[in-house]
GROMACS .gro file of C-alpha atoms in nm:
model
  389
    1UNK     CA    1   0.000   0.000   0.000
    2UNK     CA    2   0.275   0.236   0.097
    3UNK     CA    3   0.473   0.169  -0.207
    4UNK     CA    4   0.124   0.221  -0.404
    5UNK     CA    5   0.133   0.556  -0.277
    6UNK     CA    6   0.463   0.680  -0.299
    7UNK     CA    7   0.411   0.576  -0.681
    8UNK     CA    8   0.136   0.752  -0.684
    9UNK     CA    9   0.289   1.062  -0.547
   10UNK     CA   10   0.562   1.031  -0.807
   11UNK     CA   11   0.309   1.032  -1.073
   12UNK     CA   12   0.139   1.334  -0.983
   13UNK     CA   13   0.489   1.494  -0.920
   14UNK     CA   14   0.592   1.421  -1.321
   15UNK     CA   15   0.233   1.540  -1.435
   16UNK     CA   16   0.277   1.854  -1.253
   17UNK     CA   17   0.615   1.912  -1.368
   18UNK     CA   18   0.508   1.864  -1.772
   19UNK     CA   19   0.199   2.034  -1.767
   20UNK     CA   20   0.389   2.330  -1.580
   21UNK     CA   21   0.634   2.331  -1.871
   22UNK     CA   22   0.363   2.229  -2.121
   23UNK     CA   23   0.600   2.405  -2.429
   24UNK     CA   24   0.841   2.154  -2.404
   25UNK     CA   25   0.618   1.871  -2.478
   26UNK     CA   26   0.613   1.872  -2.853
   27UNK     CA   27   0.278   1.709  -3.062
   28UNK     CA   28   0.243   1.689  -3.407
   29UNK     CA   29  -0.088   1.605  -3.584
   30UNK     CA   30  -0.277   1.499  -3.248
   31UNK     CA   31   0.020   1.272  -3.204
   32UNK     CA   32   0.183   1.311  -2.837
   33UNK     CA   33   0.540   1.264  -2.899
   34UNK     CA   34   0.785   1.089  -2.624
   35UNK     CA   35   0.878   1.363  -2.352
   36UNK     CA   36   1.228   1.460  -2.355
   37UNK     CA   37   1.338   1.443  -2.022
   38UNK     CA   38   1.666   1.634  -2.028
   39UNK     CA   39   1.535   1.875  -2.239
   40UNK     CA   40   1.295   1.917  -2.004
   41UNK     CA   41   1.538   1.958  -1.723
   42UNK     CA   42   1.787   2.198  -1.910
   43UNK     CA   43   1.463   2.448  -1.906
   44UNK     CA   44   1.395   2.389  -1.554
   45UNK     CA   45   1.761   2.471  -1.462
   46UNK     CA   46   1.679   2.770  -1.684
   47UNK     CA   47   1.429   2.861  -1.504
   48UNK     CA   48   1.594   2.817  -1.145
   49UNK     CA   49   1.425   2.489  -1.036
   50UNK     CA   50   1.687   2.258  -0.974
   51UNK     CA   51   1.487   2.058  -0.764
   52UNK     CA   52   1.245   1.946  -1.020
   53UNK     CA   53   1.488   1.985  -1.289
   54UNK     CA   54   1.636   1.625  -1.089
   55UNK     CA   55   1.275   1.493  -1.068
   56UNK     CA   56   1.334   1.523  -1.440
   57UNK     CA   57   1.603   1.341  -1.449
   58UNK     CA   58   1.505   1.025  -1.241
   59UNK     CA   59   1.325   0.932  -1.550
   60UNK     CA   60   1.577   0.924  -1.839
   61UNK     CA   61   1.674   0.602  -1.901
   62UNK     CA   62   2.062   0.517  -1.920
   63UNK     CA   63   2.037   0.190  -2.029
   64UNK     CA   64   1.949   0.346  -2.364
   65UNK     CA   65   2.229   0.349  -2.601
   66UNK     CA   66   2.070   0.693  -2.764
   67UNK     CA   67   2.069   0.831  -2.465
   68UNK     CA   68   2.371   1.152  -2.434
   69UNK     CA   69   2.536   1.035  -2.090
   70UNK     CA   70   2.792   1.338  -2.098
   71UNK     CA   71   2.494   1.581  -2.117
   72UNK     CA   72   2.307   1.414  -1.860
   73UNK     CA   73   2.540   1.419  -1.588
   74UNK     CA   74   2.628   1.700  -1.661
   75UNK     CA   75   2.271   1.881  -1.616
   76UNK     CA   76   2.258   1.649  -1.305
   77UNK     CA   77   2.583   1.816  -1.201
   78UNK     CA   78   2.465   2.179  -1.225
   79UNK     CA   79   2.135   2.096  -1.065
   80UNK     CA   80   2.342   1.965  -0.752
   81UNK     CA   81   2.587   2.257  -0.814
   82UNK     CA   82   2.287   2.529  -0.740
   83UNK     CA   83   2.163   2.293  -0.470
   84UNK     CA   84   2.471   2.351  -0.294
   85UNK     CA   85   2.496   1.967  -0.304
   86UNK     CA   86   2.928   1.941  -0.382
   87UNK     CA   87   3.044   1.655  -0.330
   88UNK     CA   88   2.737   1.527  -0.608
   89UNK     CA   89   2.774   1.765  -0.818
   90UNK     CA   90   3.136   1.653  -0.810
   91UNK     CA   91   3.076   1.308  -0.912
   92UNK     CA   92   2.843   1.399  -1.170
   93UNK     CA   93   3.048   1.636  -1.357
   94UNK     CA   94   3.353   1.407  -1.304
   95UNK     CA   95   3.112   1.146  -1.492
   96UNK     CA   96   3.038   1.380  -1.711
   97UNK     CA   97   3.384   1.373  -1.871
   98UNK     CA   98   3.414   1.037  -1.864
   99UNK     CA   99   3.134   0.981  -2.119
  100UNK     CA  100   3.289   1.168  -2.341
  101UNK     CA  101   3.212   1.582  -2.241
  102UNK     CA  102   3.392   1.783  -2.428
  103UNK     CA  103   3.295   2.147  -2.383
  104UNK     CA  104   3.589   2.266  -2.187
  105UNK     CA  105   3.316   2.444  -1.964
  106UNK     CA  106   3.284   2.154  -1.787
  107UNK     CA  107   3.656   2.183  -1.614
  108UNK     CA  108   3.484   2.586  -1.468
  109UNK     CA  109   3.174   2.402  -1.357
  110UNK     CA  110   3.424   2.120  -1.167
  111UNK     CA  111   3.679   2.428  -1.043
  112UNK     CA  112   3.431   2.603  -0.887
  113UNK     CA  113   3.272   2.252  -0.678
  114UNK     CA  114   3.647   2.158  -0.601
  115UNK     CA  115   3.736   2.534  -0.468
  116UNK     CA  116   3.398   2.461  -0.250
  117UNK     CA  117   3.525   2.135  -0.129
  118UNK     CA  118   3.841   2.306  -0.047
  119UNK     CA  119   4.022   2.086  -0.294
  120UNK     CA  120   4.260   2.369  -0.401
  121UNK     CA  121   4.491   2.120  -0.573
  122UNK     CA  122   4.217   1.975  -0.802
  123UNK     CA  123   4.085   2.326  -0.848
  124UNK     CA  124   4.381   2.441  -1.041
  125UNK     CA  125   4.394   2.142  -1.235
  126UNK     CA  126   4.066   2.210  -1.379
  127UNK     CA  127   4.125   2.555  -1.452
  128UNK     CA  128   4.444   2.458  -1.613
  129UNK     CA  129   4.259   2.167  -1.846
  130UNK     CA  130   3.975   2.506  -1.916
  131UNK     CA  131   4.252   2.559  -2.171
  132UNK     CA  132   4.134   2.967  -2.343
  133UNK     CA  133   3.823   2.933  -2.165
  134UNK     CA  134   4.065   3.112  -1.831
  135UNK     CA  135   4.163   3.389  -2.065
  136UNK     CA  136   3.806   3.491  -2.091
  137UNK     CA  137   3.690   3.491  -1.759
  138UNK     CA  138   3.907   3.684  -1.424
  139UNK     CA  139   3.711   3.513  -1.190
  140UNK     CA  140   3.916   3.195  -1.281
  141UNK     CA  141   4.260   3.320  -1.239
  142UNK     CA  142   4.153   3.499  -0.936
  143UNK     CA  143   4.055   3.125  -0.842
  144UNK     CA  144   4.364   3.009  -0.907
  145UNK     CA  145   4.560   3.247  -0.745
  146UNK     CA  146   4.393   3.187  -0.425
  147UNK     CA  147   4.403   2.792  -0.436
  148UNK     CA  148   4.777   2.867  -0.480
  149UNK     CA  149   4.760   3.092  -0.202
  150UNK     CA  150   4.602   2.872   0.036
  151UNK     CA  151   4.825   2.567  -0.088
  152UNK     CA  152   5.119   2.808   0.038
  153UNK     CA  153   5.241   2.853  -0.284
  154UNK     CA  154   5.351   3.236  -0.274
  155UNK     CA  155   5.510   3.212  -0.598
  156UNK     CA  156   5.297   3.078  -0.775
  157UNK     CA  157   5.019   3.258  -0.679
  158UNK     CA  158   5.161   3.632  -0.782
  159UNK     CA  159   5.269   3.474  -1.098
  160UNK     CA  160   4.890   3.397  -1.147
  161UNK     CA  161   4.787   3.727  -1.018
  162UNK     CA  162   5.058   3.902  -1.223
  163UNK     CA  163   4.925   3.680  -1.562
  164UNK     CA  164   4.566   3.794  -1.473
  165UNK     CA  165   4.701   4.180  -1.453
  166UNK     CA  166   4.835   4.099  -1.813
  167UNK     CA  167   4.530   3.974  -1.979
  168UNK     CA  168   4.270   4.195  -1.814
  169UNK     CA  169   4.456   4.506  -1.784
  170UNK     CA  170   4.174   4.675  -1.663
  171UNK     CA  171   4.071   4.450  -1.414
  172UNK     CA  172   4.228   4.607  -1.059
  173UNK     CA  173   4.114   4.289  -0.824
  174UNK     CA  174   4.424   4.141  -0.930
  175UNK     CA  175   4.647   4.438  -0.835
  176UNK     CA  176   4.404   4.493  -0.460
  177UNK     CA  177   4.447   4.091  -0.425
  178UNK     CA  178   4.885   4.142  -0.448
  179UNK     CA  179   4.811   4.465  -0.188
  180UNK     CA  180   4.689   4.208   0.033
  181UNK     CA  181   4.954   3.927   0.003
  182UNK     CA  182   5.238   4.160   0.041
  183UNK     CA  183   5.087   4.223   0.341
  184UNK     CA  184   5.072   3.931   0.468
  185UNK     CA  185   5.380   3.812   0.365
  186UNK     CA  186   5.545   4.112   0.561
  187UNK     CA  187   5.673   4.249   0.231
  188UNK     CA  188   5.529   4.595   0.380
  189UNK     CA  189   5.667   4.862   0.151
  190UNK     CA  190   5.599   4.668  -0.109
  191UNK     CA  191   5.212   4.631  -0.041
  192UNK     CA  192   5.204   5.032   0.053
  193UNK     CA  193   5.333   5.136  -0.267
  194UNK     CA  194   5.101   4.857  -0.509
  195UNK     CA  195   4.823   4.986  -0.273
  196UNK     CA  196   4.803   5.335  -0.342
  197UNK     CA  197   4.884   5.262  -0.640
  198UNK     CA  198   4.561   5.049  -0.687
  199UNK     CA  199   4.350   5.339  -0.514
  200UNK     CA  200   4.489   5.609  -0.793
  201UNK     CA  201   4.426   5.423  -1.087
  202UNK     CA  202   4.101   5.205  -0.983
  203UNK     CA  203   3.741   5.390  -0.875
  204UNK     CA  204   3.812   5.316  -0.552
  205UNK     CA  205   3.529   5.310  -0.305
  206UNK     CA  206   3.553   5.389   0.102
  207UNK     CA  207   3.551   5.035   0.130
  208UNK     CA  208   3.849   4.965  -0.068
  209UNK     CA  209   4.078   5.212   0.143
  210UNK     CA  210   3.928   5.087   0.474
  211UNK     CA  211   4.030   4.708   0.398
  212UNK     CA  212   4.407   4.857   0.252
  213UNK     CA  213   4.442   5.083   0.527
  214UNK     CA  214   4.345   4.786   0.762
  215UNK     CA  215   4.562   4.544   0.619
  216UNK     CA  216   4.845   4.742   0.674
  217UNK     CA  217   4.731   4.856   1.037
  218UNK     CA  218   4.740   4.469   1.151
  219UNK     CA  219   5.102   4.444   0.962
  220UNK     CA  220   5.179   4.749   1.238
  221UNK     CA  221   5.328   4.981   0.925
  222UNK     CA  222   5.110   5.224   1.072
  223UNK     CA  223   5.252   5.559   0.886
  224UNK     CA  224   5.167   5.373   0.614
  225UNK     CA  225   4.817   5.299   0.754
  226UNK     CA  226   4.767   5.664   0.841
  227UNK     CA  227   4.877   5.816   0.494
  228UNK     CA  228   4.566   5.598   0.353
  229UNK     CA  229   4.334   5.621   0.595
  230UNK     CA  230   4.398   6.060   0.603
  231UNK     CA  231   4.345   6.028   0.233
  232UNK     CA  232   3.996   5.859   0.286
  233UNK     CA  233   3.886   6.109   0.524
  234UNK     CA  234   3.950   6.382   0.303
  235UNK     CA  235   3.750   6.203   0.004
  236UNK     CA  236   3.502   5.996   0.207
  237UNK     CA  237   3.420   6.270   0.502
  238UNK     CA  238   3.085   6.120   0.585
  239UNK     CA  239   3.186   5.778   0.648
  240UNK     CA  240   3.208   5.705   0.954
  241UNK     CA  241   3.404   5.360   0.903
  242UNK     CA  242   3.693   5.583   0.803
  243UNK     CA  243   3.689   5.783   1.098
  244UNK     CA  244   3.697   5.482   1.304
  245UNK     CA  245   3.953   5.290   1.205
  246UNK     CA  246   4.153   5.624   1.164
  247UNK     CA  247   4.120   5.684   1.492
  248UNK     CA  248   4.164   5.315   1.602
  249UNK     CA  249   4.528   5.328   1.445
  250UNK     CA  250   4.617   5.631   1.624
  251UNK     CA  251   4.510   5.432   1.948
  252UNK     CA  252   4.753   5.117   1.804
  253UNK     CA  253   5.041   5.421   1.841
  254UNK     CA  254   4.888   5.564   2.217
  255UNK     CA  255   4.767   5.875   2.045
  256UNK     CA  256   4.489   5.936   2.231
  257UNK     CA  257   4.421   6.247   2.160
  258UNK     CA  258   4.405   6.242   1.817
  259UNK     CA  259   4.220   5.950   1.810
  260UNK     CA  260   3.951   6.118   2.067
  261UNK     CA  261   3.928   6.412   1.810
  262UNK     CA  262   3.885   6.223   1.498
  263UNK     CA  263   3.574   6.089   1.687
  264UNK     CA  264   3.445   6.338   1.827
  265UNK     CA  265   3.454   6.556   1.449
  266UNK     CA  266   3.281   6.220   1.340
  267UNK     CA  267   3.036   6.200   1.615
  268UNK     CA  268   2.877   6.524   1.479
  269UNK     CA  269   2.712   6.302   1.232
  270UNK     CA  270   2.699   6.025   1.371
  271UNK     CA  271   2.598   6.078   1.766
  272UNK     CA  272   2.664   5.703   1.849
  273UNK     CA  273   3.035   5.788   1.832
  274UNK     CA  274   2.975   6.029   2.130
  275UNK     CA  275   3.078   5.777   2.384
  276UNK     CA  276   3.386   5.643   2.243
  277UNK     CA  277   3.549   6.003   2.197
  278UNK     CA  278   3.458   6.091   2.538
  279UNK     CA  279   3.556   5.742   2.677
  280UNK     CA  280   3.930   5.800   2.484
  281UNK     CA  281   3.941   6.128   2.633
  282UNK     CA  282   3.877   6.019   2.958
  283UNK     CA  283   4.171   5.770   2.891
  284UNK     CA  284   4.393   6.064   2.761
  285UNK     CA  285   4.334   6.189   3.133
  286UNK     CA  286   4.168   6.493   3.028
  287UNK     CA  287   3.823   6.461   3.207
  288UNK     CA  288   3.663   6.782   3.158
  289UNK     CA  289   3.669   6.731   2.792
  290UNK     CA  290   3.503   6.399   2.861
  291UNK     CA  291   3.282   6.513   3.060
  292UNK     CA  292   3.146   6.780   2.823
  293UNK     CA  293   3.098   6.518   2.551
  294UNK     CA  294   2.924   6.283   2.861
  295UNK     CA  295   2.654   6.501   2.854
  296UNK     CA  296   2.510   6.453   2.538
  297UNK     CA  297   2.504   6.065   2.526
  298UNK     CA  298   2.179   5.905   2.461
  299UNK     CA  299   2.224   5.598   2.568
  300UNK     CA  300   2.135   5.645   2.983
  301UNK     CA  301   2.332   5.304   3.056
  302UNK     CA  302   2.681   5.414   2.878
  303UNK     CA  303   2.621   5.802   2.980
  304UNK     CA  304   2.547   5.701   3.377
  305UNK     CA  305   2.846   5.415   3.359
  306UNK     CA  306   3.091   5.655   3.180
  307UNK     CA  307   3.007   6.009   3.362
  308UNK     CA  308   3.057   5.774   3.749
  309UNK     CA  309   3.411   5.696   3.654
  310UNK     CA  310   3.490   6.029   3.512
  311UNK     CA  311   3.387   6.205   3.851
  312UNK     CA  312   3.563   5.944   4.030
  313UNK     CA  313   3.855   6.021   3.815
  314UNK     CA  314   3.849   6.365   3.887
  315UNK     CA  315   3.770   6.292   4.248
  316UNK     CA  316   3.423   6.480   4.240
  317UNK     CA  317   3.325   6.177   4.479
  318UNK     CA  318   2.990   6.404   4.619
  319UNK     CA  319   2.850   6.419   4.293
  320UNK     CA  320   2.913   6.073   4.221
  321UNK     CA  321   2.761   5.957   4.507
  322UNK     CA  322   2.453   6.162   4.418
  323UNK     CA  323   2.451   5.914   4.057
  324UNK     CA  324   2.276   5.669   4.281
  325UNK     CA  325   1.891   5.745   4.196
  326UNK     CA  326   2.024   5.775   3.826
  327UNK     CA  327   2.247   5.394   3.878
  328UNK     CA  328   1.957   5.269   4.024
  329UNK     CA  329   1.637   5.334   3.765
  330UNK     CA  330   1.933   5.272   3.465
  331UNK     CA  331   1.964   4.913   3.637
  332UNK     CA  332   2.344   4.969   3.640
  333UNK     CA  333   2.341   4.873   4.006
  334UNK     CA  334   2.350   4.489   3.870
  335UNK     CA  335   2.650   4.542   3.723
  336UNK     CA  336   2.911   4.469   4.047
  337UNK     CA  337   3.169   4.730   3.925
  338UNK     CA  338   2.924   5.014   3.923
  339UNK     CA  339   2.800   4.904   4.291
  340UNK     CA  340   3.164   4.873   4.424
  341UNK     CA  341   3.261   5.243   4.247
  342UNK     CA  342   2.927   5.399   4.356
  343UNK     CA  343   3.015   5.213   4.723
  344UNK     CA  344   3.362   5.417   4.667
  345UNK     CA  345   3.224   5.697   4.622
  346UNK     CA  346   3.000   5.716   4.908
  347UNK     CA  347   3.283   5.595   5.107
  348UNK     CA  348   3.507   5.907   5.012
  349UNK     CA  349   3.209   6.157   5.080
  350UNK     CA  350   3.207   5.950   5.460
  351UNK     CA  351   2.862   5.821   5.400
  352UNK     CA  352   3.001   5.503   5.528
  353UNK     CA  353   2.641   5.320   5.638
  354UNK     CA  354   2.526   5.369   5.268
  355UNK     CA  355   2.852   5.238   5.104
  356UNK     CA  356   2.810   4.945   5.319
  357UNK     CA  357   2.449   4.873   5.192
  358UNK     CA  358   2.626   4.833   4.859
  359UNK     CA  359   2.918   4.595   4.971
  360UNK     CA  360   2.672   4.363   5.133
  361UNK     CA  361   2.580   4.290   4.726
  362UNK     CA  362   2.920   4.199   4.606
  363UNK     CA  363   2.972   3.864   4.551
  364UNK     CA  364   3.278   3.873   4.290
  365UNK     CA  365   3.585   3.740   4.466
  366UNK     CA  366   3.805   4.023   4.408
  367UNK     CA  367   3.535   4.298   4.396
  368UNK     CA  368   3.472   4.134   4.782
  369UNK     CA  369   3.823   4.132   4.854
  370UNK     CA  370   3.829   4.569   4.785
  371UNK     CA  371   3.485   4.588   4.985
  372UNK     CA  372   3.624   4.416   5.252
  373UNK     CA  373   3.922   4.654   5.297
  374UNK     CA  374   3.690   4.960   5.260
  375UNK     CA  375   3.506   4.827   5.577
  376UNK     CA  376   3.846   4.826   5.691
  377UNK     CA  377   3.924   5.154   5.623
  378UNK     CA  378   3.558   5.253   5.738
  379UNK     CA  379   3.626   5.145   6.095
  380UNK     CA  380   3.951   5.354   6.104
  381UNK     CA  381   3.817   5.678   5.998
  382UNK     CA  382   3.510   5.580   6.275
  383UNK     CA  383   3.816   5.526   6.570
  384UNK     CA  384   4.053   5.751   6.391
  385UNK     CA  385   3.939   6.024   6.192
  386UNK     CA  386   4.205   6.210   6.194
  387UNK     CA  387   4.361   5.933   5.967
  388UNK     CA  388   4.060   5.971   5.713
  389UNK     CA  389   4.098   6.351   5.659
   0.00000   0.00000   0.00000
């Protein structure tokens, strides 16, 4: 019964599929003609339904002598290829060739499954046996160059990049890919000068100096980094992605000023950036400034956090004992570091039975350990005072 109805199923599956793609089914004179199953599935694939395009499939019959093999896995390949199906799509293409495919497309189709299977040694060999198809598509030498790449072969990889530079001349990812190598292969001048190179003669977008000037950040060259990244701020003064990691690399070089201004100039379009000038100026130990830029914070959490250890920097410990209403409705008080600063700072104003309210909540093991001496030191000023002035 079961397998009645799974047959069943089938059937309805195949007589939705033809009369969906009715045009394919030919008649002539009232005569229905044998459906052409891979004909059928070539328009399916066509038309983006890989799925059904298989369903197709299942019914050609290899045993068949007329039937084309090589074209038939081959469609069978591609369906599993948009499935995201690799490792069949692999075998089917790979059969494919073996009945006799010889559309050197094929070897693009199998480069691109073997690159997904992270078979970068197979990969080039298919791109290699693509013969001229490579010199008509950059996507495939950029292929190759990376399967190179991640096979550790340096060499070999430039050479592919420089050969890809050659035919398509006025193609740039080849010349942005080398930017990236150098980089990595420490050869630092070398990817400074090929990168602005590629930035003068490409249309090159905010994106393409943030992920130069970045490359060469992480390599440390950071002059290098900053001659960029300058260069994008001029060109790109809205994005705020250049102002960040602009500032970011002065921080890499403990120039906190400069990275607290870049910020704050950027924060006057973009307000979210608010909090990380002030926090870097804070940092810089210049608290007034970061207090200034505090104030206009909209996010109560970060502006109450922030604004408590400013105060406390700047040893204003009345006012930030006076935060706790503010802590308190923010729910900041379930952070343990704001209790044990705002317990601080009641301590240092000598409101010592409220501090102690707040030390009863600590419960991380060193946070405890600093409560504990400020109980200490609570007691002394009580016997002593003279010690606490």
């Amino acid at each position: 019964m079961k397998y009645q109805i799974a047959r069943l199923a089938h059937y309805f599956v195949i007589i939705f599929i033809l009369g969906y793609y009715a045009s394919v089914v030919c008649a002539t004179e009232n005569k229905a003609q044998p459906t052409d199953f891979m004909e059928l599935a070539a328009v399916m694939l066509k038309d983006g339904h890989s799925d059904r395009a298989l369903l197709a499939l299942q019914n050609v019959d290899l045993e068949d002598k007329k039937t084309d093999l090589a074209r038939f896995y081959t469609l069978q390949g591609l369906a599993y290829m948009n499935l995201n199906d690799l490792v069949a799509a692999k075998d089917s293409l790979q059969q494919a060739v073996k009945n006799g495919q010889k559309d050197q497309v094929i070897f693009i189709y199998l480069a691109q499954v073997y690159f997904g299977l992270k078979d970068y040694q197979q990969t080039i060999q298919a791109i290699v046996k693509a013969g001229d198809q490579v010199n008509k598509d950059a996507s495939l030498i950029s292929l190759k160059a990376e399967s190179y790449w991640l096979l550790k072969e340096t060499d070999a990889s430039i050479n592919a990049l420089n050969e890809g530079q050659k035919i398509f001349s006025g193609d740039f990812r080849f010349l942005k890919r080398k930017v990236f190598y150098f980089a990595e292969l420490g050869l630092y001048q070398e990817a400074a000068k090929l990168g602005k190179e590629y930035l003068k003669r490409s249309k090159a977008a905010a994106t393409d100096y943030i992920a130069i000037g970045n490359a060469l950040r992480l390599s440390k060259e950071y002059q290098e980094a900053l001659n960029i990244l300058e260069i994008a701020r001029l060109q790109f003064p809205h994005d705020d992605r250049v102002a960040k990691l602009l500032a970011h690399t002065y921080l890499d070089q403990g120039k906190l000023n400069s990275a607290a201004f870049i910020l704050e100039q950027a924060a006057l379009l973009n307000p979210a950036l608010q909090a990380e000038a002030a926090e870097i100026y804070r940092r810089a130990g210049r608290f007034h400034k970061a207090l200034t830029l505090n104030e206009s914070i909209r996010d109560q959490k970060v502006k109450f956090k922030q604004r408590l250890s400013i105060l406390l920097a700047l040893k204003q410990f009345e006012r930030a004992a006076n935060m706790e209403s503010s802590l308190y409705r923010s729910g900041l008080l379930e952070d343990q570091e704001v209790r044990y600063a705002l317990a601080y700072a009641l301590f240092s104003s000598r409101r010592f039975p409220e501090a102690n309210k707040h030390l009863d909540h600590l419960k991380n093991a060193e946070l405890f350990r600093k409560g504990t001496e400020l109980r200490r030191l609570m007691e002394v000023c009580k016997t002593e005072p003279w010690q606490c002035t």
